[in-house]
Short mmCIF file of C-alpha atoms in Angstrom, two decimals:
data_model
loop_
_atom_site.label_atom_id
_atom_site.label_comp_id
_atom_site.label_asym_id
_atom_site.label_seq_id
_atom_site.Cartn_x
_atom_site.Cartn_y
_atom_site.Cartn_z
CA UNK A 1 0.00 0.00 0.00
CA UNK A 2 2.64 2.67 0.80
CA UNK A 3 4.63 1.67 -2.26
CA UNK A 4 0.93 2.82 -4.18
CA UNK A 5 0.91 5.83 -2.60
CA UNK A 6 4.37 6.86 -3.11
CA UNK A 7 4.25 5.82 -7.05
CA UNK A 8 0.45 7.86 -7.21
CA UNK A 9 2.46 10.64 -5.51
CA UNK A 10 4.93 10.61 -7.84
CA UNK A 11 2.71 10.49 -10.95
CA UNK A 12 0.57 13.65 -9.63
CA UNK A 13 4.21 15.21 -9.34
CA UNK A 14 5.87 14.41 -12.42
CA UNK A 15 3.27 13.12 -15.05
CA UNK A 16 0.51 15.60 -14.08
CA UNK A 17 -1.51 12.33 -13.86
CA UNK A 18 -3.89 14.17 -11.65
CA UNK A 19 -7.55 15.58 -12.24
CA UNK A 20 -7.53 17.61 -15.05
CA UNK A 21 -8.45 21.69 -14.55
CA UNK A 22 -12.11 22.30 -14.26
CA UNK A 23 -12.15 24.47 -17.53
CA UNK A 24 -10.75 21.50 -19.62
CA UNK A 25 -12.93 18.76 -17.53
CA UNK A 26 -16.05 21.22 -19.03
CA UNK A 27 -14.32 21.22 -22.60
CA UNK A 28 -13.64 17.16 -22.97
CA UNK A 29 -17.26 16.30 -21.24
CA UNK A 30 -18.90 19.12 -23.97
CA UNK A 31 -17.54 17.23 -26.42
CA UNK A 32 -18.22 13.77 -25.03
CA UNK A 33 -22.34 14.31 -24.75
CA UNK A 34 -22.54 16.13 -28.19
CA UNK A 35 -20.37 12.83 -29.89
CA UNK A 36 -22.79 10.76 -27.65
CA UNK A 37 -25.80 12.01 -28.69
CA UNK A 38 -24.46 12.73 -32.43
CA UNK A 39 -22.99 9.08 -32.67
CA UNK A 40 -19.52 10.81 -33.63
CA UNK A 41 -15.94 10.37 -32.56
CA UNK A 42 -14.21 13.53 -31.96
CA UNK A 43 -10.26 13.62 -31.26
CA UNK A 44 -8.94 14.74 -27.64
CA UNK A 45 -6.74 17.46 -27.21
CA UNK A 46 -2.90 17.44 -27.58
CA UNK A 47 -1.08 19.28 -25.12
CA UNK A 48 1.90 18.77 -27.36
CA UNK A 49 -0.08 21.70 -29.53
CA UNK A 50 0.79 24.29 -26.85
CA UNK A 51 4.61 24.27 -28.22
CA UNK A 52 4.03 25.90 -31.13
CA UNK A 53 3.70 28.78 -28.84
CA UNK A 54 7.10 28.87 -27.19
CA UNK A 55 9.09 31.91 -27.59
CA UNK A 56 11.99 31.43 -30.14
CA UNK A 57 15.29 31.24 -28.61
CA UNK A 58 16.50 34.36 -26.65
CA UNK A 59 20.13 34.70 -29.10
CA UNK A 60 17.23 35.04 -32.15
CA UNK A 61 15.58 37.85 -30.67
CA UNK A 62 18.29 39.86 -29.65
CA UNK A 63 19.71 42.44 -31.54
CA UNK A 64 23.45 43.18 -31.56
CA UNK A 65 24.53 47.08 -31.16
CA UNK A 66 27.29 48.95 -31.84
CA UNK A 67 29.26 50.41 -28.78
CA UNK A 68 29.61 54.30 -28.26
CA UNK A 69 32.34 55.06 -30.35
CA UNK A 70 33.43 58.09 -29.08
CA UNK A 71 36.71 58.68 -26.80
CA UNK A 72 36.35 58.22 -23.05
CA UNK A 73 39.29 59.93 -22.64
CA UNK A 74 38.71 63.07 -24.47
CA UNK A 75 34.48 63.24 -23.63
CA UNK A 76 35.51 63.49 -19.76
CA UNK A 77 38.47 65.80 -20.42
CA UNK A 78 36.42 68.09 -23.23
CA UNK A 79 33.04 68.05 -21.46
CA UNK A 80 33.98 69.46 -17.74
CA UNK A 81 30.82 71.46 -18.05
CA UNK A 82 28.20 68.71 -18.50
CA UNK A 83 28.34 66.97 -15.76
CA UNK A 84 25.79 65.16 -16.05
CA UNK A 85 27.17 63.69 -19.08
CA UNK A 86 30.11 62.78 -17.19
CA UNK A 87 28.10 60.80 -15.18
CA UNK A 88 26.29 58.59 -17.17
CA UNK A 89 29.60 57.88 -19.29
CA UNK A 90 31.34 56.84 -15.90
CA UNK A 91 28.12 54.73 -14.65
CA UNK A 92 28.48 53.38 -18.09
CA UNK A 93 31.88 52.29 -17.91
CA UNK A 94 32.04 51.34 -14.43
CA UNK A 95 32.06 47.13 -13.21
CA UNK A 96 27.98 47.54 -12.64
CA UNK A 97 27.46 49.84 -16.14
CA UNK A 98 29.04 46.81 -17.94
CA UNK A 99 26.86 44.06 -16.73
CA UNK A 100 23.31 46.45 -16.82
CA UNK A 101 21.00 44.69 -18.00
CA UNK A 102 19.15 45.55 -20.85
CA UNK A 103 15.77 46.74 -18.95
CA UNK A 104 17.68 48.97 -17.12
CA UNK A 105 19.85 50.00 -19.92
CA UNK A 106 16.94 51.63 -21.95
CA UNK A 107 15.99 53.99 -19.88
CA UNK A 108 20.22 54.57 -18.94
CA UNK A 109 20.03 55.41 -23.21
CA UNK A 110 17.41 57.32 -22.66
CA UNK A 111 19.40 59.40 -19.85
CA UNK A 112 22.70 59.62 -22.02
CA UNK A 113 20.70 60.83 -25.10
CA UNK A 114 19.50 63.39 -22.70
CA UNK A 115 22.69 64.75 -21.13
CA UNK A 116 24.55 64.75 -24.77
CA UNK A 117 21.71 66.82 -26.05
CA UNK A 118 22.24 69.13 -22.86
CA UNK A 119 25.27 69.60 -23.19
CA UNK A 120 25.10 70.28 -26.98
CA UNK A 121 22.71 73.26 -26.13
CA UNK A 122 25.29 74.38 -23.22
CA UNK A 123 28.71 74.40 -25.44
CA UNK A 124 27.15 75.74 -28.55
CA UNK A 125 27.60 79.17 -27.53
CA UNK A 126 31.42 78.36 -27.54
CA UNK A 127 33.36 78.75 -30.43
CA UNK A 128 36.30 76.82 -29.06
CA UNK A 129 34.02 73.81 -28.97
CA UNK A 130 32.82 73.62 -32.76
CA UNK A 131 34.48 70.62 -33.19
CA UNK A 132 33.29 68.87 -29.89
CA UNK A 133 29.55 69.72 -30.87
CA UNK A 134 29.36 68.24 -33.99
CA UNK A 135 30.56 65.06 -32.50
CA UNK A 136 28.19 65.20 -29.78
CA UNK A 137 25.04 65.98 -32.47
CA UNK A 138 26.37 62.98 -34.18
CA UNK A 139 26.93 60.89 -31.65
CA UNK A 140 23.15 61.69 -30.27
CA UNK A 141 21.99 61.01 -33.62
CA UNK A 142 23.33 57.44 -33.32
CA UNK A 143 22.44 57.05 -29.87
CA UNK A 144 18.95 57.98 -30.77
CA UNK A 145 18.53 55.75 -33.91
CA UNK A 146 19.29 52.82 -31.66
CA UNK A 147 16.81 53.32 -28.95
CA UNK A 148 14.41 51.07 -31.02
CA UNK A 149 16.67 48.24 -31.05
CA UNK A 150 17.62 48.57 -26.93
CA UNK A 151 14.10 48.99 -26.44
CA UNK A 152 13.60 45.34 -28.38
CA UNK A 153 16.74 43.92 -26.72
CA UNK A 154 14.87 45.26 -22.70
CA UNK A 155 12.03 43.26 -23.72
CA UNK A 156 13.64 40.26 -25.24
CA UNK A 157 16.42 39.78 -22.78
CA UNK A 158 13.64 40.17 -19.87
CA UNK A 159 12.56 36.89 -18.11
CA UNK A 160 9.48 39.48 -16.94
CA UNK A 161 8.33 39.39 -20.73
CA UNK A 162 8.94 35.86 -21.91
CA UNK A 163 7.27 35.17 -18.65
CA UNK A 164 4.24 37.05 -19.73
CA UNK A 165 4.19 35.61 -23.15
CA UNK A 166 4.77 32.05 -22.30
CA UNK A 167 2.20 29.17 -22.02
CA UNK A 168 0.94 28.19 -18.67
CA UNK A 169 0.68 24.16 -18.28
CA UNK A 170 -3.11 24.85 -16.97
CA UNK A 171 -6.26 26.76 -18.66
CA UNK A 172 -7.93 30.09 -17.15
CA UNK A 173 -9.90 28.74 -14.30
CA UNK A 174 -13.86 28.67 -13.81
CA UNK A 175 -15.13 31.12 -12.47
CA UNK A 176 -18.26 33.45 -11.68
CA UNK A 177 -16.24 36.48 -11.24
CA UNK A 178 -14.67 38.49 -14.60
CA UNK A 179 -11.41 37.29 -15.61
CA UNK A 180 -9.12 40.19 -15.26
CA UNK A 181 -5.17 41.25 -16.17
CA UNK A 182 -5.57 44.80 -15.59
CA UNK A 183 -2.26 45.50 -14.48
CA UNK A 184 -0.68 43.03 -16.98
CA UNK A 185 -2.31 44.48 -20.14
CA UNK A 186 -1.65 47.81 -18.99
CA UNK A 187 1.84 47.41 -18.75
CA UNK A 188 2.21 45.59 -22.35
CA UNK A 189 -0.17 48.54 -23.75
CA UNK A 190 2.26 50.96 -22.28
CA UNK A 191 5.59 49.20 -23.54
CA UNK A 192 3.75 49.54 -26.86
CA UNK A 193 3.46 53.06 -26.63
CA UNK A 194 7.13 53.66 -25.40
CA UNK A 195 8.50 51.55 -28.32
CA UNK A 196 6.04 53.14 -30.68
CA UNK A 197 7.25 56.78 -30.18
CA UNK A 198 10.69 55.87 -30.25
CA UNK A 199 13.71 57.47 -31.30
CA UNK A 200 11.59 60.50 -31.15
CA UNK A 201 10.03 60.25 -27.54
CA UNK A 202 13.12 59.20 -24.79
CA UNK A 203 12.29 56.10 -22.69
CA UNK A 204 10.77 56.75 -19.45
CA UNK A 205 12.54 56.59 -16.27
CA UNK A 206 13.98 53.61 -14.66
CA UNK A 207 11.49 52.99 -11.79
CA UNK A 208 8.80 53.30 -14.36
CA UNK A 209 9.84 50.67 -16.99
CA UNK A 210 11.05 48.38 -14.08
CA UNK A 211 7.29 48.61 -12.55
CA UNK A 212 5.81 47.78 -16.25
CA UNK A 213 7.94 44.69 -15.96
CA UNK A 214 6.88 43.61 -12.64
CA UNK A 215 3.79 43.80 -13.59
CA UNK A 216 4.44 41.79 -16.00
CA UNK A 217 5.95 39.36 -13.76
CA UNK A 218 3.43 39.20 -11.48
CA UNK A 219 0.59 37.85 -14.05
CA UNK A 220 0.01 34.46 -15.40
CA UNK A 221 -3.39 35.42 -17.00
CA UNK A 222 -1.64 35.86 -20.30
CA UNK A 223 -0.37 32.56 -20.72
CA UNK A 224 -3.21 31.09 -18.86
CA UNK A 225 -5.01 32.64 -21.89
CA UNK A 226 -2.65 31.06 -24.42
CA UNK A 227 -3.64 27.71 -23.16
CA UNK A 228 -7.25 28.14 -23.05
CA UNK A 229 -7.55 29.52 -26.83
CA UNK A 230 -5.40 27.00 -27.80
CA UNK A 231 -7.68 24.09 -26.07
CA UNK A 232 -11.00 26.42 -26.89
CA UNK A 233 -10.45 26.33 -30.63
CA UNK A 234 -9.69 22.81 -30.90
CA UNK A 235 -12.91 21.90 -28.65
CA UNK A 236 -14.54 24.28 -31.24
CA UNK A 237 -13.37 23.00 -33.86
CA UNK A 238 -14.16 19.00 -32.58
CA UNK A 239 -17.86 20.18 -31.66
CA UNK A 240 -18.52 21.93 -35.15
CA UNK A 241 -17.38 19.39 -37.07
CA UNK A 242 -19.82 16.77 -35.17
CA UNK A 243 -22.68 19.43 -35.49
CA UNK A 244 -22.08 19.91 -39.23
CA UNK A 245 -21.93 15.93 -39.88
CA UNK A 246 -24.47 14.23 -41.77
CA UNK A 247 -25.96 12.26 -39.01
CA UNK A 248 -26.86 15.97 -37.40
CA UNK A 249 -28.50 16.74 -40.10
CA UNK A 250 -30.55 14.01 -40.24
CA UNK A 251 -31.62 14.27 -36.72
CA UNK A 252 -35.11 15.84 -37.61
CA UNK A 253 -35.63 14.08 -41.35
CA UNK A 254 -39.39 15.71 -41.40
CA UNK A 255 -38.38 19.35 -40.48
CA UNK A 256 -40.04 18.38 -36.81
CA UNK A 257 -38.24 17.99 -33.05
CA UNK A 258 -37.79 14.41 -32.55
CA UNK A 259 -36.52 12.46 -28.81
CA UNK A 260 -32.79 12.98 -30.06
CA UNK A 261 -32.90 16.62 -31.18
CA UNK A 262 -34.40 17.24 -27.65
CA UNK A 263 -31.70 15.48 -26.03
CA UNK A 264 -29.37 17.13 -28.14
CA UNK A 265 -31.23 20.44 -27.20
CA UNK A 266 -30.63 19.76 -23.46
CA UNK A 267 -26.61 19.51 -24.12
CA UNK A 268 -27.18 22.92 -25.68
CA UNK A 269 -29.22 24.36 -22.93
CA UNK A 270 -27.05 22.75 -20.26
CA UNK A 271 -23.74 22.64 -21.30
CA UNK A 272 -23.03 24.82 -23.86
CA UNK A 273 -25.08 27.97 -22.59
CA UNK A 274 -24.46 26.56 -19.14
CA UNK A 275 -21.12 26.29 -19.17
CA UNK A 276 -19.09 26.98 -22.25
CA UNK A 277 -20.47 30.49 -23.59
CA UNK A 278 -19.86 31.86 -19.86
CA UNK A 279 -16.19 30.88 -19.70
CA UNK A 280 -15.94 31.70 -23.55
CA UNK A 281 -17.14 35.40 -22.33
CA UNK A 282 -14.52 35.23 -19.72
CA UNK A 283 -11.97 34.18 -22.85
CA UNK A 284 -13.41 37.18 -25.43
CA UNK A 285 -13.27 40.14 -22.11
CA UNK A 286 -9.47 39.05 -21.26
CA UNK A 287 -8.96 38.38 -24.53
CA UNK A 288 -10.11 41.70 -26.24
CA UNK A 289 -7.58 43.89 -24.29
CA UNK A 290 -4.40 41.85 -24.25
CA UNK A 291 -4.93 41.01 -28.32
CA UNK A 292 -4.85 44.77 -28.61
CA UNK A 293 -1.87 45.28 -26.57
CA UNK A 294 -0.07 42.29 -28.02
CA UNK A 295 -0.97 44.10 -31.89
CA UNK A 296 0.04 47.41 -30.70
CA UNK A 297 3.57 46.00 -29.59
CA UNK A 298 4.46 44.63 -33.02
CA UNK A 299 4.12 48.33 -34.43
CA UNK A 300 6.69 49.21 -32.42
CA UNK A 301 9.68 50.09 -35.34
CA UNK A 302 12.67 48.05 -35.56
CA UNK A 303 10.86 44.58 -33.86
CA UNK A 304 13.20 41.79 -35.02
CA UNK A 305 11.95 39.31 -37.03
CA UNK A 306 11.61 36.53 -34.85
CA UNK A 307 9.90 38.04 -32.73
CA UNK A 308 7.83 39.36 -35.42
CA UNK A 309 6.77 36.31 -36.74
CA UNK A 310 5.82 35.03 -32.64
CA UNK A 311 3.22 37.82 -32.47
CA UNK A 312 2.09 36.93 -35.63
CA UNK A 313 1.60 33.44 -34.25
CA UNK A 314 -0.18 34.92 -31.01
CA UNK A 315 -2.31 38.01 -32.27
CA UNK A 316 -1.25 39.12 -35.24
CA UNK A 317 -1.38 37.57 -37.88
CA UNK A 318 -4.54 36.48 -40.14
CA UNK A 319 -3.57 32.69 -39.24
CA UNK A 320 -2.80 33.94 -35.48
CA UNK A 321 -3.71 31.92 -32.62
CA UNK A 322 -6.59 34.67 -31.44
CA UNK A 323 -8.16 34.74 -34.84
CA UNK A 324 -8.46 31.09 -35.53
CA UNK A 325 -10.42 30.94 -32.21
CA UNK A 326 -12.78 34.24 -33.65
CA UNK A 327 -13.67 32.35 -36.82
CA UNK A 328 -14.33 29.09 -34.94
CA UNK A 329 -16.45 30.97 -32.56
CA UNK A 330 -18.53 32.27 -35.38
CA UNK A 331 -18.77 29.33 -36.81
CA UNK A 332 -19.60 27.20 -34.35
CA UNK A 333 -22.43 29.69 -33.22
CA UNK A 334 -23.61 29.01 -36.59
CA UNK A 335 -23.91 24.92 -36.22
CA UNK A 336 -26.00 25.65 -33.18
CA UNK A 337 -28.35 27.19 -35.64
CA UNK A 338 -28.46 25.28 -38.43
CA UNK A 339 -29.35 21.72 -36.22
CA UNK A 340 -31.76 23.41 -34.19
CA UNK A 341 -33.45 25.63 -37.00
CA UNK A 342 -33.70 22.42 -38.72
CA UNK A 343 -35.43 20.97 -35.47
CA UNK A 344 -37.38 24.35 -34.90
CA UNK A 345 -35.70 24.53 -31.80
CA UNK A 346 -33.95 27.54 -31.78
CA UNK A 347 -34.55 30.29 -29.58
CA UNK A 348 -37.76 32.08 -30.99
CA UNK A 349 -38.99 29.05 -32.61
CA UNK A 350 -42.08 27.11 -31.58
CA UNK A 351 -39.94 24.04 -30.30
CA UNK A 352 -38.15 26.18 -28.76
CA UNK A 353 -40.85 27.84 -26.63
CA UNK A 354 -42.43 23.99 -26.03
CA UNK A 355 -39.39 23.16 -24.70
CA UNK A 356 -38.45 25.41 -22.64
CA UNK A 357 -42.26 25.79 -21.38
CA UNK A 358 -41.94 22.05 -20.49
CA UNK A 359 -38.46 22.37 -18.66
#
């Protein structure tokens, strides 16, 4: 008996042998009525499906940058009055500057753009530094065409945003109360905007980008969400096939309800409207927000291609993971109609109304 336990124990641990998640219990026993009452075989899902959403490797989203070319040397001797520039070369340069990582080194670009630009407008009134300024204009014209691609390398060398835009191992879970990721889609709307208005807008401030990416830390609705459309379009996809079969559409031959269509019309009434349009509402009202955010991201200039072609996969693209699930949505709605129009049992018609009078 112990021996049981212990190998049960380690199954739950290691082969997730367990229960399966509510929302995916409703999914697979959806499915199982409709084939039961439909007399048609639908295929399970594959969990193996979720890798197709798996971030590409980090070395294939990052981008490489030039270093600052200009001398150390001569910027700290010829720039005594901009101090401030001073400083950020030094931070730059120090032991900490040269590990920074790349969240924090956006908005440290952002500051170094700055002070160059300062201290532009302070020696331009000396002719003795003519030379000095044109470097410095030149150098914060470079500085400022690469904010794009440090902005791209903060999010893709950020464990906050692969985090965010992983898959989780588990669905969304039931429940009565709305869905939410307020926090989370917020912060991914306002990374958009930052890496939209780039090189023309300067990145925010340190503690502001590092509290957009603990937000983003801190939610697992996104890939939560990931997994659910992913298993919601394939149960979808099982269930519309079954109602568009030919055995469905022979389930009222003389245009009439008959004892199957009314069984059928109780897995409607139960579980479809009872449980899988309510957590499909929860899926379209987290949905709506964070496909917007993930769409406004990839306008952000200079994304690299790989991760390009991941948002594409997710939101973006016409194939993308959120629009497969809006067409099978529609057209699953539209199955529902066609068997129980057939039947005259959709809402409004007179088997309908029987029906429901008699429930």
């Amino acid at each position: 008996m112990r021996a049981l336990l212990m190998l049960t124990g380690i199954c739950l641990l290691l082969t997730g042998c367990g229960r399966a998640p509510p929302a995916a219990q409703q999914m697979d026993n959806y499915l199982e009525r409709l084939g039961r009452v439909l007399d048609q075989e639908h295929v399970d899902y594959d969990v193996t499906r979720l890798s197709q959403f798996r971030l590409p490797e980090r070395r294939e989203r990052l981008i490489e940058i030039a270093p600052m070319r200009i001398s150390l040397i001569d910027l700290l001797v010829d720039t005594r009055r901009c101090k401030p520039l001073q400083q950020r070369v030094s931070e730059r340069n120090s032991i900490l500057g040269k590990v920074m990582p790349w969240s924090h080194r956006l908005a440290f670009e952002g500051e170094l753009v700055r002070a160059i630009e300062d201290c532009i407008a302070l020696l331009s009134d000396d002719p003795d530094r003519e030379e000095l300024v044109a470097e410095l204009v030149e150098l914060a014209e470079d500085k400022r065409g690469q904010l794009p691609a440090v902005f791209w390398n903060a999010l893709n060398a950020s464990e906050e945003f692969e985090y965010y835009l992983r898959f989780a191992s588990e669905p969304l879970p039931v429940q009565q109360a709305a869905l939410e990721d307020r926090e989370g889609i917020s912060a991914l709307g306002h990374l958009a905007v930052i890496g939209q208005r780039l090189p023309a807008q300067l990145p925010p401030s340190r503690p502001e980008l590092e509290a957009h990416f603990l937000a983003l830390h801190q939610s697992d609705r996104s890939s939560q969400l990931i997994h659910s459309l992913s298993r919601m379009t394939h149960t979808l996809e099982q269930a519309t096939a079954m109602l568009d079969s030919p055995e469905a559409g022979q389930l009222c031959p003389m245009g009439t309800a008959t004892s199957r269509s009314r069984i059928l019309l109780n897995v409607f009434v139960t579980f479809y409207a009872g449980e899988i349009q309510p957590y499909m509402a929860q899926l379209q009202r987290l949905g709506q927000p964070w496909e917007q955010s993930v769409s406004a991201l990839a306008e952000a200039p200079g994304i690299p291609p790989a991760t390009a072609d991941y948002l594409q996969v997710l939101a973006t693209g016409p194939d993308s993971l959120w629009q497969r699930y809006q067409r099978q949505l529609a057209a699953h709605s539209q199955a529902w109609q066609n068997v129980l129009g057939a039947c005259q049992l959709r809402p409004g018609q007179s088997g309908w109304e029987s029906a429901t009078r008699s429930d």
